[in-house]
Structure formats: C-alpha cells, structure tokens
JSON list of C-alpha atoms in Angstrom, two decimals:
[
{"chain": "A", "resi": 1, "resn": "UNK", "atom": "CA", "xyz": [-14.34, -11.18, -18.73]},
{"chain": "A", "resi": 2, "resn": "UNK", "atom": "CA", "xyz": [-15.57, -13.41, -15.89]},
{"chain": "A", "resi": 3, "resn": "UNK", "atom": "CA", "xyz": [-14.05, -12.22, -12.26]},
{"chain": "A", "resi": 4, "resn": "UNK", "atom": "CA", "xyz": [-14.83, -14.44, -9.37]},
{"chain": "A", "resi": 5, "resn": "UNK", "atom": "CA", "xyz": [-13.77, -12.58, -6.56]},
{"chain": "A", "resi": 6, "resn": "UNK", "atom": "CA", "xyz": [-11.18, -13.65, -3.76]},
{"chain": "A", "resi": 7, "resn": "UNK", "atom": "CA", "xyz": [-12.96, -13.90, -0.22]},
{"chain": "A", "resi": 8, "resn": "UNK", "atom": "CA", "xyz": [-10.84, -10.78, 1.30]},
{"chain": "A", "resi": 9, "resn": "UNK", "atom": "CA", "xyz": [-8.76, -11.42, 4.92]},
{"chain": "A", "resi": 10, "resn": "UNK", "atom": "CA", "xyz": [-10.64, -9.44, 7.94]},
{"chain": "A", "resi": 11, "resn": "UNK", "atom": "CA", "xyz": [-7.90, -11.20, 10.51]},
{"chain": "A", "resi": 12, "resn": "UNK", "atom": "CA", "xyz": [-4.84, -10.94, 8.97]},
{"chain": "A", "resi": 13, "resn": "UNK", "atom": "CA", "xyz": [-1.82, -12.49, 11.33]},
{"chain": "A", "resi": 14, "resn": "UNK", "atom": "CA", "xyz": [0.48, -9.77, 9.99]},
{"chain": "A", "resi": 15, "resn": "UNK", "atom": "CA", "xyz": [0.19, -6.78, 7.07]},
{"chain": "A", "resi": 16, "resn": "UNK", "atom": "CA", "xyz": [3.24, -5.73, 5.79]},
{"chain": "A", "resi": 17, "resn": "UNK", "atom": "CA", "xyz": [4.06, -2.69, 3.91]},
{"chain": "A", "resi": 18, "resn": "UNK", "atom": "CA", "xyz": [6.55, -1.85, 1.50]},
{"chain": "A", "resi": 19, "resn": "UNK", "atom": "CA", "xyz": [7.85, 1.88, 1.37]},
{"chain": "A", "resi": 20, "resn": "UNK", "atom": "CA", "xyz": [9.42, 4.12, -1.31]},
{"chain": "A", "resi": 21, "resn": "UNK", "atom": "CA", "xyz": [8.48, 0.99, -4.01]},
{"chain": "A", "resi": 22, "resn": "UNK", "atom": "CA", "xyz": [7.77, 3.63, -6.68]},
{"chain": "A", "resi": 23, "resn": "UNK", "atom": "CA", "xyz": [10.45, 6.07, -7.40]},
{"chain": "A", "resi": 24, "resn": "UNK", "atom": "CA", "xyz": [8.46, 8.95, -7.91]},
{"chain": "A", "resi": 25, "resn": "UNK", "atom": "CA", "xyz": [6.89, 8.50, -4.90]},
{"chain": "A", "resi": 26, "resn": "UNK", "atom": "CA", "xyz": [10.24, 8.41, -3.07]},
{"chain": "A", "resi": 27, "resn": "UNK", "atom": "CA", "xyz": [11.13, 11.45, -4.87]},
{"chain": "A", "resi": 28, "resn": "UNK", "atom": "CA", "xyz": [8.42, 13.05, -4.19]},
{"chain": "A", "resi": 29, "resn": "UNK", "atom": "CA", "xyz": [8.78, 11.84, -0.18]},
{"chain": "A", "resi": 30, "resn": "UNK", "atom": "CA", "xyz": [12.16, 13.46, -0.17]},
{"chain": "A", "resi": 31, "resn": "UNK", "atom": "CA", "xyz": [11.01, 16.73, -1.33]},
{"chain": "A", "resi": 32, "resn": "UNK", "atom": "CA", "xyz": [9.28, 17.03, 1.98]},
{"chain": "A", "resi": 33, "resn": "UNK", "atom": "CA", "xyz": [11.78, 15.82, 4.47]},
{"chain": "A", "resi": 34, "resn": "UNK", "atom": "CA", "xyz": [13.99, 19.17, 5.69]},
{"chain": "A", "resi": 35, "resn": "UNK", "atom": "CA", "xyz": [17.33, 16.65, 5.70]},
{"chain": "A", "resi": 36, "resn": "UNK", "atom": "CA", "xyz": [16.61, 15.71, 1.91]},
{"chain": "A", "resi": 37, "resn": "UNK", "atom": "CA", "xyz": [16.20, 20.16, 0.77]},
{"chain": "A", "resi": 38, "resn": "UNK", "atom": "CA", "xyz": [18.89, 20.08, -2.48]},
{"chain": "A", "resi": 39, "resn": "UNK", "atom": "CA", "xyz": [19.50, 16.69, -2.42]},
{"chain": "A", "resi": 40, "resn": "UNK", "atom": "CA", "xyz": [19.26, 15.68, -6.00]},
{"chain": "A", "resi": 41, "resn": "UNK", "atom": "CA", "xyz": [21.30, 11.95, -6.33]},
{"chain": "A", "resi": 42, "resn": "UNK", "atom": "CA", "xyz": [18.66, 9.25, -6.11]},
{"chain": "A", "resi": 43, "resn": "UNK", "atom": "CA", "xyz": [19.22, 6.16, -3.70]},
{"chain": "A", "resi": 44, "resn": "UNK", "atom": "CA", "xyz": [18.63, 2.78, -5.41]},
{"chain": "A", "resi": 45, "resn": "UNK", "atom": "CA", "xyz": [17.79, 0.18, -2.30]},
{"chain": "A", "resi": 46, "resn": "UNK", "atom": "CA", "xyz": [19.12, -2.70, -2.27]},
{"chain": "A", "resi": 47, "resn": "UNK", "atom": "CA", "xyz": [16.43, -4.43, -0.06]},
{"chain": "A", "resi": 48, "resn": "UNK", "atom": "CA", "xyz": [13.01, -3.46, -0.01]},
{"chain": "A", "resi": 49, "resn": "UNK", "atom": "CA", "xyz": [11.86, -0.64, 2.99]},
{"chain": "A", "resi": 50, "resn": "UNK", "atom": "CA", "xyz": [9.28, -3.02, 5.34]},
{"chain": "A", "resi": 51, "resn": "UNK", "atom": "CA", "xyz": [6.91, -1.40, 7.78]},
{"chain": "A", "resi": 52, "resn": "UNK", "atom": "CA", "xyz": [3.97, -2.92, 9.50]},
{"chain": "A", "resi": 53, "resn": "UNK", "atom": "CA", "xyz": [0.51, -2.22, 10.47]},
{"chain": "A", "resi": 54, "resn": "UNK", "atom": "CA", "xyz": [-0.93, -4.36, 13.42]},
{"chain": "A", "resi": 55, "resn": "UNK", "atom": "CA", "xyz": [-4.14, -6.23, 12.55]},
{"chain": "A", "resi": 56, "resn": "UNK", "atom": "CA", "xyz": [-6.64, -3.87, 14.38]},
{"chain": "A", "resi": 57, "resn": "UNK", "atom": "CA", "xyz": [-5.31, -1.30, 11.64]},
{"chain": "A", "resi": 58, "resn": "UNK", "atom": "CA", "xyz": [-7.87, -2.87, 9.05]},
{"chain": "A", "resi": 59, "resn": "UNK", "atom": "CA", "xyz": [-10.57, -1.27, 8.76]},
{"chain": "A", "resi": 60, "resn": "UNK", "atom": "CA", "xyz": [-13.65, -3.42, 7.88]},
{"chain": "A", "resi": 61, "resn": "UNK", "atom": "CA", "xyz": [-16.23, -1.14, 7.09]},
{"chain": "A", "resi": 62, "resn": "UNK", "atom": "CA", "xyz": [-14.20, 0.60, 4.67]},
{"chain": "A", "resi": 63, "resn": "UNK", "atom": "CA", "xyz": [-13.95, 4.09, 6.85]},
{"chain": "A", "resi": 64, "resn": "UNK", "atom": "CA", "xyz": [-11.10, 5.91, 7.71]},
{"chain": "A", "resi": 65, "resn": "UNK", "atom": "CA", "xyz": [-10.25, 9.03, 10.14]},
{"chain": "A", "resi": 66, "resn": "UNK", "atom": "CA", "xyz": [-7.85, 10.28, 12.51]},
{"chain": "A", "resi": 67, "resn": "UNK", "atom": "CA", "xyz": [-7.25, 9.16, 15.61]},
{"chain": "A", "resi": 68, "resn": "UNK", "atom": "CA", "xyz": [-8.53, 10.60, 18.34]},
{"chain": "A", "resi": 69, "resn": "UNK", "atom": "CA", "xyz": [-6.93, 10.47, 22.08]},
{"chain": "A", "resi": 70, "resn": "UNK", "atom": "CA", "xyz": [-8.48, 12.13, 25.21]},
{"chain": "A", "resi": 71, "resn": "UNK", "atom": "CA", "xyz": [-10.34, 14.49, 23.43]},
{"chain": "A", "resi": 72, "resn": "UNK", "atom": "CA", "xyz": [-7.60, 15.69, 20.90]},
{"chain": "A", "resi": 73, "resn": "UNK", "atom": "CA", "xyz": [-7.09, 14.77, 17.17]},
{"chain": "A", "resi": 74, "resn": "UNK", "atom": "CA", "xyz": [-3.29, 12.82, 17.10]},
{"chain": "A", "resi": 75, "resn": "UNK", "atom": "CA", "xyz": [-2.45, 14.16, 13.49]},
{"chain": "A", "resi": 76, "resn": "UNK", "atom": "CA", "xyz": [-4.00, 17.25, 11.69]},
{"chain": "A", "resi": 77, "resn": "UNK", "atom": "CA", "xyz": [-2.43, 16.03, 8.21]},
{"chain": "A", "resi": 78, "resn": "UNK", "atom": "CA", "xyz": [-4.55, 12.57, 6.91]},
{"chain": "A", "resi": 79, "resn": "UNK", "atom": "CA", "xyz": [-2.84, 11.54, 3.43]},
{"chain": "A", "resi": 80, "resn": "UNK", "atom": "CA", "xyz": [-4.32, 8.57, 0.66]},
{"chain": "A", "resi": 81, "resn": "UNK", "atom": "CA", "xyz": [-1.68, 6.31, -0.80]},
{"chain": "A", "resi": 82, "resn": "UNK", "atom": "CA", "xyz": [-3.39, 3.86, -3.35]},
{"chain": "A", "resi": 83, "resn": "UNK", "atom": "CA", "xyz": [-1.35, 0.30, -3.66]},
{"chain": "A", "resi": 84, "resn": "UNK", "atom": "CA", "xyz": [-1.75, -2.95, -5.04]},
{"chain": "A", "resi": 85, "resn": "UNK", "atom": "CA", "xyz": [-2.08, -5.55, -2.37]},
{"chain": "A", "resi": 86, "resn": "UNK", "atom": "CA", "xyz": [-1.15, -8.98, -2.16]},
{"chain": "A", "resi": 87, "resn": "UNK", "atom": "CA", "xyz": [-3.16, -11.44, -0.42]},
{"chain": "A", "resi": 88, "resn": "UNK", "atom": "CA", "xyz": [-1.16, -14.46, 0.76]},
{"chain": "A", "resi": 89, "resn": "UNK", "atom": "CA", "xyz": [-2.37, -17.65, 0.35]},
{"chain": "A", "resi": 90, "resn": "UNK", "atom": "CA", "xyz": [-0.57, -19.94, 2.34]},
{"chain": "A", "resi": 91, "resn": "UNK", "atom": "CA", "xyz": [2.36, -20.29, 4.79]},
{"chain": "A", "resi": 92, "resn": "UNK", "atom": "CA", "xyz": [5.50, -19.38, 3.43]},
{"chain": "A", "resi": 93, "resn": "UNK", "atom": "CA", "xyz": [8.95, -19.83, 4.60]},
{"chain": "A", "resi": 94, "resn": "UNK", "atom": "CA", "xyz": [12.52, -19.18, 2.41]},
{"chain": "A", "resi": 95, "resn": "UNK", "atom": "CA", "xyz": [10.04, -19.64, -0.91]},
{"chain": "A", "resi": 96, "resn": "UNK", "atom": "CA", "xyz": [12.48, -18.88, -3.97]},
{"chain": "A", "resi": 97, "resn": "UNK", "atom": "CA", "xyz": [11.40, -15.85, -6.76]},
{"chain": "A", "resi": 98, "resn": "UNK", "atom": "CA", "xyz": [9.91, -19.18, -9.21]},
{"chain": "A", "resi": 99, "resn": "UNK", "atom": "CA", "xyz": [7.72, -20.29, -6.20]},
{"chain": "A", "resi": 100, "resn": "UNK", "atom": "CA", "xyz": [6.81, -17.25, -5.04]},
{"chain": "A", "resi": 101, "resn": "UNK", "atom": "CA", "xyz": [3.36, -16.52, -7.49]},
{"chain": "A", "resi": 102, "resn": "UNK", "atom": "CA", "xyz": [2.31, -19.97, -5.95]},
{"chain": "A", "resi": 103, "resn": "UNK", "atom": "CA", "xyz": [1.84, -18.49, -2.83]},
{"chain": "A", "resi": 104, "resn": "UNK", "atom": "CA", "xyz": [-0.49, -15.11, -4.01]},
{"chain": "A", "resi": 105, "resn": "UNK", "atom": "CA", "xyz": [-4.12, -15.96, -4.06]},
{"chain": "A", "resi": 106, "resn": "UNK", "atom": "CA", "xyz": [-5.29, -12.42, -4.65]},
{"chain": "A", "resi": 107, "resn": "UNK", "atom": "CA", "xyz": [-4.62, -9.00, -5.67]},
{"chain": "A", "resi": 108, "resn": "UNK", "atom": "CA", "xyz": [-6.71, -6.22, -4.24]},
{"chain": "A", "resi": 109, "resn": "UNK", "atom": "CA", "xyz": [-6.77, -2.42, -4.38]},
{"chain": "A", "resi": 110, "resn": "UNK", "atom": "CA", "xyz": [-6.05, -0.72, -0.35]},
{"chain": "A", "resi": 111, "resn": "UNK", "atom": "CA", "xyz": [-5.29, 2.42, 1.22]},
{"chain": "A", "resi": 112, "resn": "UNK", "atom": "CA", "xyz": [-2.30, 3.06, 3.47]},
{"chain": "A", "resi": 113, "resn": "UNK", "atom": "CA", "xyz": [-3.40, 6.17, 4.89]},
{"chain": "A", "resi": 114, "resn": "UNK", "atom": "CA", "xyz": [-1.21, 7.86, 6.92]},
{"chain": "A", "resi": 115, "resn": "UNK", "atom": "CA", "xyz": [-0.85, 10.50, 9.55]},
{"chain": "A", "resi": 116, "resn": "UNK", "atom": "CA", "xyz": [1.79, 12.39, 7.05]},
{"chain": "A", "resi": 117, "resn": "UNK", "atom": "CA", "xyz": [2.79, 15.37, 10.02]},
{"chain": "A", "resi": 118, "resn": "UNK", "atom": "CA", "xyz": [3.27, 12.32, 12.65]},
{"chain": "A", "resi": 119, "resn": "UNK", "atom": "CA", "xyz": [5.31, 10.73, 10.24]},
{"chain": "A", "resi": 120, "resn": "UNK", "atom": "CA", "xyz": [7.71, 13.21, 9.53]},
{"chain": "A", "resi": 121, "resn": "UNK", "atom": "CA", "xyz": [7.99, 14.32, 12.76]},
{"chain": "A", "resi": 122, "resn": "UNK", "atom": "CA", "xyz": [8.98, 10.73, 13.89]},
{"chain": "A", "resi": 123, "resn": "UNK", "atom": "CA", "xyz": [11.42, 10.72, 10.74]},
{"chain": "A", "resi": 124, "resn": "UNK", "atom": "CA", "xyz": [13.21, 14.10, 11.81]},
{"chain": "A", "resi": 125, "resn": "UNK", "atom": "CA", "xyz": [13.54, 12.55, 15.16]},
{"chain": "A", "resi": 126, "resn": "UNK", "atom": "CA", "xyz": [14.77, 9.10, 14.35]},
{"chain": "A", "resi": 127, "resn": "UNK", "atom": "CA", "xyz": [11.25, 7.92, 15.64]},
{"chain": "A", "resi": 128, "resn": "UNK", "atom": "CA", "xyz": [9.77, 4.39, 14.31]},
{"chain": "A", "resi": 129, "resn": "UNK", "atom": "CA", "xyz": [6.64, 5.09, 11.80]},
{"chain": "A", "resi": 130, "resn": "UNK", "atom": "CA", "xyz": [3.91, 3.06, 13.75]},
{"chain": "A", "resi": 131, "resn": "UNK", "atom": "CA", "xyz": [1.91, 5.42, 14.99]},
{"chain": "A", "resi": 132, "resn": "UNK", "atom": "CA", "xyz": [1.73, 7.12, 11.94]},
{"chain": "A", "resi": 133, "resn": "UNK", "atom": "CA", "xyz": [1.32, 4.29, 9.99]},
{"chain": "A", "resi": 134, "resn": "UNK", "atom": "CA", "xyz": [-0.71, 1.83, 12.56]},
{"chain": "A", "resi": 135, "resn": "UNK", "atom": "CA", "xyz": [-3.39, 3.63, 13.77]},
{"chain": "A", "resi": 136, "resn": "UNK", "atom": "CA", "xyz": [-6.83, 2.25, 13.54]},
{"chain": "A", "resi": 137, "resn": "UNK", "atom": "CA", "xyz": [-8.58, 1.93, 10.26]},
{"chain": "A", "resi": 138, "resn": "UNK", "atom": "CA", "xyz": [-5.16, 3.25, 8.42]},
{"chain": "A", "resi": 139, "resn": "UNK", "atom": "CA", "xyz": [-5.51, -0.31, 6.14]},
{"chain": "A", "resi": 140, "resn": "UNK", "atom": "CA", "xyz": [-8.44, -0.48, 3.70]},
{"chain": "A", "resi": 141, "resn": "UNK", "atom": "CA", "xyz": [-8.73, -3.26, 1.10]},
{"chain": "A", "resi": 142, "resn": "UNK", "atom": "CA", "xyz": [-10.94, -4.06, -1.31]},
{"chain": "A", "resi": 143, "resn": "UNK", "atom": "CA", "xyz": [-12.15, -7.80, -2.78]},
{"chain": "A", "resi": 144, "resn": "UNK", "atom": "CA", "xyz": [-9.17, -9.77, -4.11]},
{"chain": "A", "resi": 145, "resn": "UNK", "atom": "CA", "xyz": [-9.27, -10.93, -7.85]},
{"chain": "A", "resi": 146, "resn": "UNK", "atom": "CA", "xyz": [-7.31, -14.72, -8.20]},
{"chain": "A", "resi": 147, "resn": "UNK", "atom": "CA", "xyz": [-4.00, -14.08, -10.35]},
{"chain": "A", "resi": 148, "resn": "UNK", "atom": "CA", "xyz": [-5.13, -16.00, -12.66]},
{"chain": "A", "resi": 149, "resn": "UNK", "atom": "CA", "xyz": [-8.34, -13.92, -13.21]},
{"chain": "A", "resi": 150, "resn": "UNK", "atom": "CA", "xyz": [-6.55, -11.22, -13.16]},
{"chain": "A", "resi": 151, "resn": "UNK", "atom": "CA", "xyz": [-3.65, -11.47, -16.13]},
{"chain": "A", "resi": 152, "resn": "UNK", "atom": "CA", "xyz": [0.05, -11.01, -16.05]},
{"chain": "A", "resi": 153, "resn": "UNK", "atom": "CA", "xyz": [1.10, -8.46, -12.90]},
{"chain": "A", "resi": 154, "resn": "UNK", "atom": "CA", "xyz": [2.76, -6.06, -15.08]},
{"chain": "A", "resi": 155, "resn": "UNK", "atom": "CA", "xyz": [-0.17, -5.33, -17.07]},
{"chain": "A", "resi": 156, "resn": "UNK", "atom": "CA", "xyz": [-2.30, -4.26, -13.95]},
{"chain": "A", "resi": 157, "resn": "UNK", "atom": "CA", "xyz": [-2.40, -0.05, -12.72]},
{"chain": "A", "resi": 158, "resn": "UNK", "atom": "CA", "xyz": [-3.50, 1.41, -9.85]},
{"chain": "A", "resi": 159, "resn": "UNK", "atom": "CA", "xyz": [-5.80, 4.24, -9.79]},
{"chain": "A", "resi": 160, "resn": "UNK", "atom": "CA", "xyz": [-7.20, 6.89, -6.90]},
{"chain": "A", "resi": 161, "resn": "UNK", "atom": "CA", "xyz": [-10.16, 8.96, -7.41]},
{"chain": "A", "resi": 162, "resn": "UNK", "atom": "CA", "xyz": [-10.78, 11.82, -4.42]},
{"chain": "A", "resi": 163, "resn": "UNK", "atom": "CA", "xyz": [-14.58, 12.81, -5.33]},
{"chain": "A", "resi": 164, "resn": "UNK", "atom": "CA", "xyz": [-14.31, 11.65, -8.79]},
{"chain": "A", "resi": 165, "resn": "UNK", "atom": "CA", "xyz": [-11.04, 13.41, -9.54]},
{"chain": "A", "resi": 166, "resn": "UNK", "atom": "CA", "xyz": [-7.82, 11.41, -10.38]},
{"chain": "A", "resi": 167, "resn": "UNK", "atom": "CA", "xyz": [-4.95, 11.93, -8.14]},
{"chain": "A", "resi": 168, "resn": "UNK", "atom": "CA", "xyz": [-3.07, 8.68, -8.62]},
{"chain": "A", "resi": 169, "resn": "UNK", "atom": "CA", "xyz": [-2.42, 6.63, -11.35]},
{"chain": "A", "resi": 170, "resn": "UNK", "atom": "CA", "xyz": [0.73, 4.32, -12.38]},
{"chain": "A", "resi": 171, "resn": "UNK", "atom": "CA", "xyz": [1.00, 0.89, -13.66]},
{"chain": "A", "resi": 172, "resn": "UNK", "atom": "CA", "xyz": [2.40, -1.27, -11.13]},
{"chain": "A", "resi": 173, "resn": "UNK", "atom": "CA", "xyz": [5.43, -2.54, -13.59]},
{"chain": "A", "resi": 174, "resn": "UNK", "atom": "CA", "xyz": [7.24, 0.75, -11.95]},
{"chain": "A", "resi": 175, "resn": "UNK", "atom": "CA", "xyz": [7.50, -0.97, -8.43]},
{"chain": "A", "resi": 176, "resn": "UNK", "atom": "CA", "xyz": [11.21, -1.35, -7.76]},
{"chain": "A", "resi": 177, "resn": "UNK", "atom": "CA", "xyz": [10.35, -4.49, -6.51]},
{"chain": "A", "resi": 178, "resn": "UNK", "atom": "CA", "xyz": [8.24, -6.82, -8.00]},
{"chain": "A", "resi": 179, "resn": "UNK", "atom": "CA", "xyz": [5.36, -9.10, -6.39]},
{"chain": "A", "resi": 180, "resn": "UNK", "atom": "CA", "xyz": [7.05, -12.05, -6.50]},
{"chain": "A", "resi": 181, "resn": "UNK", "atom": "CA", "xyz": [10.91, -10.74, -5.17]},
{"chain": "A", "resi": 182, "resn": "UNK", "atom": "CA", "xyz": [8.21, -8.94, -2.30]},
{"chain": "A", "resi": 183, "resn": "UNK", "atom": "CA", "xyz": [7.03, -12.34, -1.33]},
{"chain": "A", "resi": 184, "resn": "UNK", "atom": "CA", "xyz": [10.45, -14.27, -1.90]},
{"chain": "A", "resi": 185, "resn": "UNK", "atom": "CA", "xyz": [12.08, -11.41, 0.62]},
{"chain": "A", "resi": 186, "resn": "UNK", "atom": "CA", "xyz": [9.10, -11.12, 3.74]},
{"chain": "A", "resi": 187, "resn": "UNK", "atom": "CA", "xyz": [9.16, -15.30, 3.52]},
{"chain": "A", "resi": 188, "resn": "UNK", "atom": "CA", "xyz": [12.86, -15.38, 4.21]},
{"chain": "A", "resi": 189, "resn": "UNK", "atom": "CA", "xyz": [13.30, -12.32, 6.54]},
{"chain": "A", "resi": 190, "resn": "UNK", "atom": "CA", "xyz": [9.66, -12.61, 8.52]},
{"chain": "A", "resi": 191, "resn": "UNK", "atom": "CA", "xyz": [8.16, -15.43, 7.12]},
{"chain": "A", "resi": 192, "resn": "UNK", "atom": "CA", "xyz": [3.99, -15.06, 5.60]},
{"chain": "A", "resi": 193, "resn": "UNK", "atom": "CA", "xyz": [1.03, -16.41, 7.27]},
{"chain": "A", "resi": 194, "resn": "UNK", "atom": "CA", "xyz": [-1.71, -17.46, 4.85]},
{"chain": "A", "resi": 195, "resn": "UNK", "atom": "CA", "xyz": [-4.29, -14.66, 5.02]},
{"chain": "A", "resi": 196, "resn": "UNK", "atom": "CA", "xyz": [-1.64, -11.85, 5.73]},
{"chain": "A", "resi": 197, "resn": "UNK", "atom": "CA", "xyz": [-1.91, -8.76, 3.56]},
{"chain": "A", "resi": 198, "resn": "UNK", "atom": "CA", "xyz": [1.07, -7.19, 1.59]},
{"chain": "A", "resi": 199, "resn": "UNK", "atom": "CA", "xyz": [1.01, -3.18, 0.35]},
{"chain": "A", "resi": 200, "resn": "UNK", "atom": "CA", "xyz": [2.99, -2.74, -1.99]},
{"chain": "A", "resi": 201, "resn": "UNK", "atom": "CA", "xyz": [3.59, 1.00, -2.00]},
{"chain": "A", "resi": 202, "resn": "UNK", "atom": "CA", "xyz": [2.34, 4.09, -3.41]},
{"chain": "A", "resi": 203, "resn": "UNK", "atom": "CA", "xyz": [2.99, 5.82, -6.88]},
{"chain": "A", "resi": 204, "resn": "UNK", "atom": "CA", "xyz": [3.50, 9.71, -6.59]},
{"chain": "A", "resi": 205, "resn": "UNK", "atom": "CA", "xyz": [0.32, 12.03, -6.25]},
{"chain": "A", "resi": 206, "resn": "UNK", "atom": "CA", "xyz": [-0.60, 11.60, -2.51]},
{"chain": "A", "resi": 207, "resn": "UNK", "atom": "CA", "xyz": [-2.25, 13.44, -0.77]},
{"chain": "A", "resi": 208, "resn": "UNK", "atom": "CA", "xyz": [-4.23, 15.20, 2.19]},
{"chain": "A", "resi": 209, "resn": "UNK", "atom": "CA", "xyz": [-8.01, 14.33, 2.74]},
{"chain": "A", "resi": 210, "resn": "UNK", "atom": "CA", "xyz": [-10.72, 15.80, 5.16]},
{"chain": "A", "resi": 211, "resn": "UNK", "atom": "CA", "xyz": [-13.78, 14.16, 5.82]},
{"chain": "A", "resi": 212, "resn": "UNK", "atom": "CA", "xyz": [-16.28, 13.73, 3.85]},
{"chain": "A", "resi": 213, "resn": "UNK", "atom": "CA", "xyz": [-14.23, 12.88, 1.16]},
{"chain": "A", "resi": 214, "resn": "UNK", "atom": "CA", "xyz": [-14.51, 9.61, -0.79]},
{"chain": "A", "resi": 215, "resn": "UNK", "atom": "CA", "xyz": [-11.70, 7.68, -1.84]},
{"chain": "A", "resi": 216, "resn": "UNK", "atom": "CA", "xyz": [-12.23, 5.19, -5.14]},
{"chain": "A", "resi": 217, "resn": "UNK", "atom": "CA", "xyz": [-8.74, 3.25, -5.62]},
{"chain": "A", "resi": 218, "resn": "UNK", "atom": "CA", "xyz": [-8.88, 0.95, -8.55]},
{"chain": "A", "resi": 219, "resn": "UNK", "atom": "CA", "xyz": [-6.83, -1.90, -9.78]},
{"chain": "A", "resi": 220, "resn": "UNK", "atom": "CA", "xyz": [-7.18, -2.31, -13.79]},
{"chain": "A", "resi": 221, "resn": "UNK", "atom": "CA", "xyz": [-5.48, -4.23, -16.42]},
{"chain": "A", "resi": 222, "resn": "UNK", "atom": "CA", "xyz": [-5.23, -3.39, -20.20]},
{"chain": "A", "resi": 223, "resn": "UNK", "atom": "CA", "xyz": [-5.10, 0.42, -20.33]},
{"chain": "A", "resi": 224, "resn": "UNK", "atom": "CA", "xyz": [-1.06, 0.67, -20.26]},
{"chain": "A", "resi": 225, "resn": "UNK", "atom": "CA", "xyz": [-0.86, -1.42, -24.04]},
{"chain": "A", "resi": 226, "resn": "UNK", "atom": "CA", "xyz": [-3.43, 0.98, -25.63]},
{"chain": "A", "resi": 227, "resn": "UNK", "atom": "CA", "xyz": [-6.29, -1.34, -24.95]},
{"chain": "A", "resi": 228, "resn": "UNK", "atom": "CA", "xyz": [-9.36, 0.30, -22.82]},
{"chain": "A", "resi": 229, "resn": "UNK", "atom": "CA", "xyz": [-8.42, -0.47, -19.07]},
{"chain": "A", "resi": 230, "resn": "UNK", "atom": "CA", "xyz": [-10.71, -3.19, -17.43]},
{"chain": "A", "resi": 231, "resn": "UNK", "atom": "CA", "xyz": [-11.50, -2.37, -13.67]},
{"chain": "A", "resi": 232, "resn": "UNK", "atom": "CA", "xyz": [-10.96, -5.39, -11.45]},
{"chain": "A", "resi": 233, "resn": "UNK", "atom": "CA", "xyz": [-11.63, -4.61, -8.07]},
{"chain": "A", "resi": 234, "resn": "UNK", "atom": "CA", "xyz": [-12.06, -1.06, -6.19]},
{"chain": "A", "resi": 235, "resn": "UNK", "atom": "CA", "xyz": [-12.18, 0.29, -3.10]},
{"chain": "A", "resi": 236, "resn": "UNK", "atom": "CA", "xyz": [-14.84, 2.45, -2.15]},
{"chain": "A", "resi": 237, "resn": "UNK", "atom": "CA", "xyz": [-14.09, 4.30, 1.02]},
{"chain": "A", "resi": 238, "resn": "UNK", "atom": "CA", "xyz": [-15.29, 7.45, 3.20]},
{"chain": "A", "resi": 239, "resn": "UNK", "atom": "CA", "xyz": [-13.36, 9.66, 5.51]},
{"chain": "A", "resi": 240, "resn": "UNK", "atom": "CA", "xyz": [-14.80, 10.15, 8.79]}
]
C-alpha cells in the first residue's frame, strides 16, 4: 500500500472539537461528574457537542505539558484523548451530507489533551471549557493520509499507546456522528476554513499522563474485518 502523505495545517483559522462522539466515552465522562453519581438513562444528542481550541493551541513540535502561570502549574490532572482528525480542504459554507467528503483532504491521528480537574471544575460551576481545553500545545496532530489513500472511513480505528501500552482503541464507525454529518453541521452553524482542523472525539480509556511519558496515537484500517490492521499515520508525542 502506497501512502502519500497530506502536508499537515500548522495555522489553522479555527480547530473544532467534537465532545461525547463515542458513547463510551460519554459514559465513562459521566461517571466522573458528582451531578451524573446514579444516573443510569443515557442521553442521545441530537446535535453534535462543539468546543474550540484557538490556533496557538497546536502544538508543532509534537510536545505537550501543563500550563504554567506565575510560577504555579494551572491543572495538576493532564489527560490523553486519541481522535481521528479531519483536515479541511477548502472553504465550506451550508455543504449538504453528499458534498461533504469533497471537502476532507486528510485524516490524521491528534491528541486533545486536557486539563481534566480544570474541566470539571468549570463543568460543576457552569464555567465554559477553554481553559481546560485551549491551553497551549493541548492540539497535537500527526501527517494527514488523502481519503482516498486511506479507504472507506468506517474501516479506519484509532489507537493510543502510553509507553508502549494500549490504553485506547475503537474503530471510528462508533462515532455518533459521522465525518461527513461533522462537516455538513460546523459548515452550516460556523462555517470551515480550508486548513482548519476537526477532532472528532475520544473513545473510552483516557487517561492521566506525567511527563516523560510518550504518547503513540495511531490511525489504522483493516484490523476491525479480521484482516491485520495497516497503520496509516501516528503521532509520536512527549510530555513535558
């Protein structure tokens, strides 16, 4: 198999996020928010959850840490979350589902790391997410692979390796919402920039990090039919 990779976007006008994409993620999200404790109905959105992390988020030399202000760590809780990213390859405004692939010119392998005790904090208080979310060098993407390169979407996974051991892995055909519905929605509701970055959320298995640690995520295709997986892309990145 031949991959020509997808020169990745370091200036990105926008990078939008989805969150709670993966059901057992949001399960697993719910178990640690105090309002959720016994809750056992699951919600089914309607719309997809969109966050953002400015530009200055992405980190190009594929480190990551906590933020630190006068002297003083902002966070003491770092946490991986592996996702498929889309890279958007032209403008887009009110693009239908049947046009939307047209518009993808990559899929990559990224990090959304996130400052997990800021975040829940900010959640119990009714608090927007960016801090926890925005921070500098939270966004970590690897080379992009061309769709075409890279087979039918719901044959691709995601993986995570923290120092060689696998913490994440799901196929990506569990995302509530699909690629193409992701970049039919953000095109009507935001509108996409050519060279802006989509995350498409997190399977279940995140975690904390210190540093030192080194983060592998992985986008594959082939392992979910029984056939040996073929990497794609991956992310190699270090915690500072």
């Amino acid at each position: 198999m031949t991959i020509s990779p997808v020169t990745p976007a370091h200036s990105p006008y926008s990078i939008f996020c989805v969150g709670k994409n993966y059901p057992d993620h949001a399960r697993e999200m719910a178990a640690w928010e105090p309002e959720n404790k016994g809750v056992t109905q699951e919600r089914h959105e309607q719309e997809p959850i969109i966050f953002m992390k400015p530009g200055t988020a992405l980190s190009k030399e594929r480190r990551t840490s906590i933020p630190v202000f006068e002297g003083r760590p902002v966070s003491s809780s770092l946490h991986y979350e592996a996702e498929l990213v889309l890279l958007v390859g032209a403008d887009a405004e009110e693009v239908s589902i049947g046009d939307a692939p047209g518009f993808i010119s990559g899929y990559g392998a990224g990090l959304d790391m996130t400052l997990r005790d800021v975040q829940l904090e900010a959640k119990k208080g009714g608090n927007p997410w960016l801090k926890s979310k925005g921070f500098r060098r939270s966004a970590l993407v690897s080379e992009f692979i061309a769709p075409e390169d890279a087979g039918q979407w719901p044959d691709l996974a995601i993986s995570l390796r923290v120092n060689g051991a696998i913490v994440q892995h799901s196929p990506v055909s569990k995302m509530t919402f699909s690629p193409s519905y992701l970049v039919h929605y953000l095109s009507y509701i935001y509108g996409l920039r050519a060279g802006d970055l989509i995350f498409t959320g997190t399977p279940a298995g995140v975690g904390e990090v210190s540093p030192g640690d080194r983060l592998d995520a992985t986008l594959e295709t082939g392992g979910e039919k029984g056939l040996p997986a073929i990497t794609l892309v991956t992310l190699e990145a270090i915690v500072s």
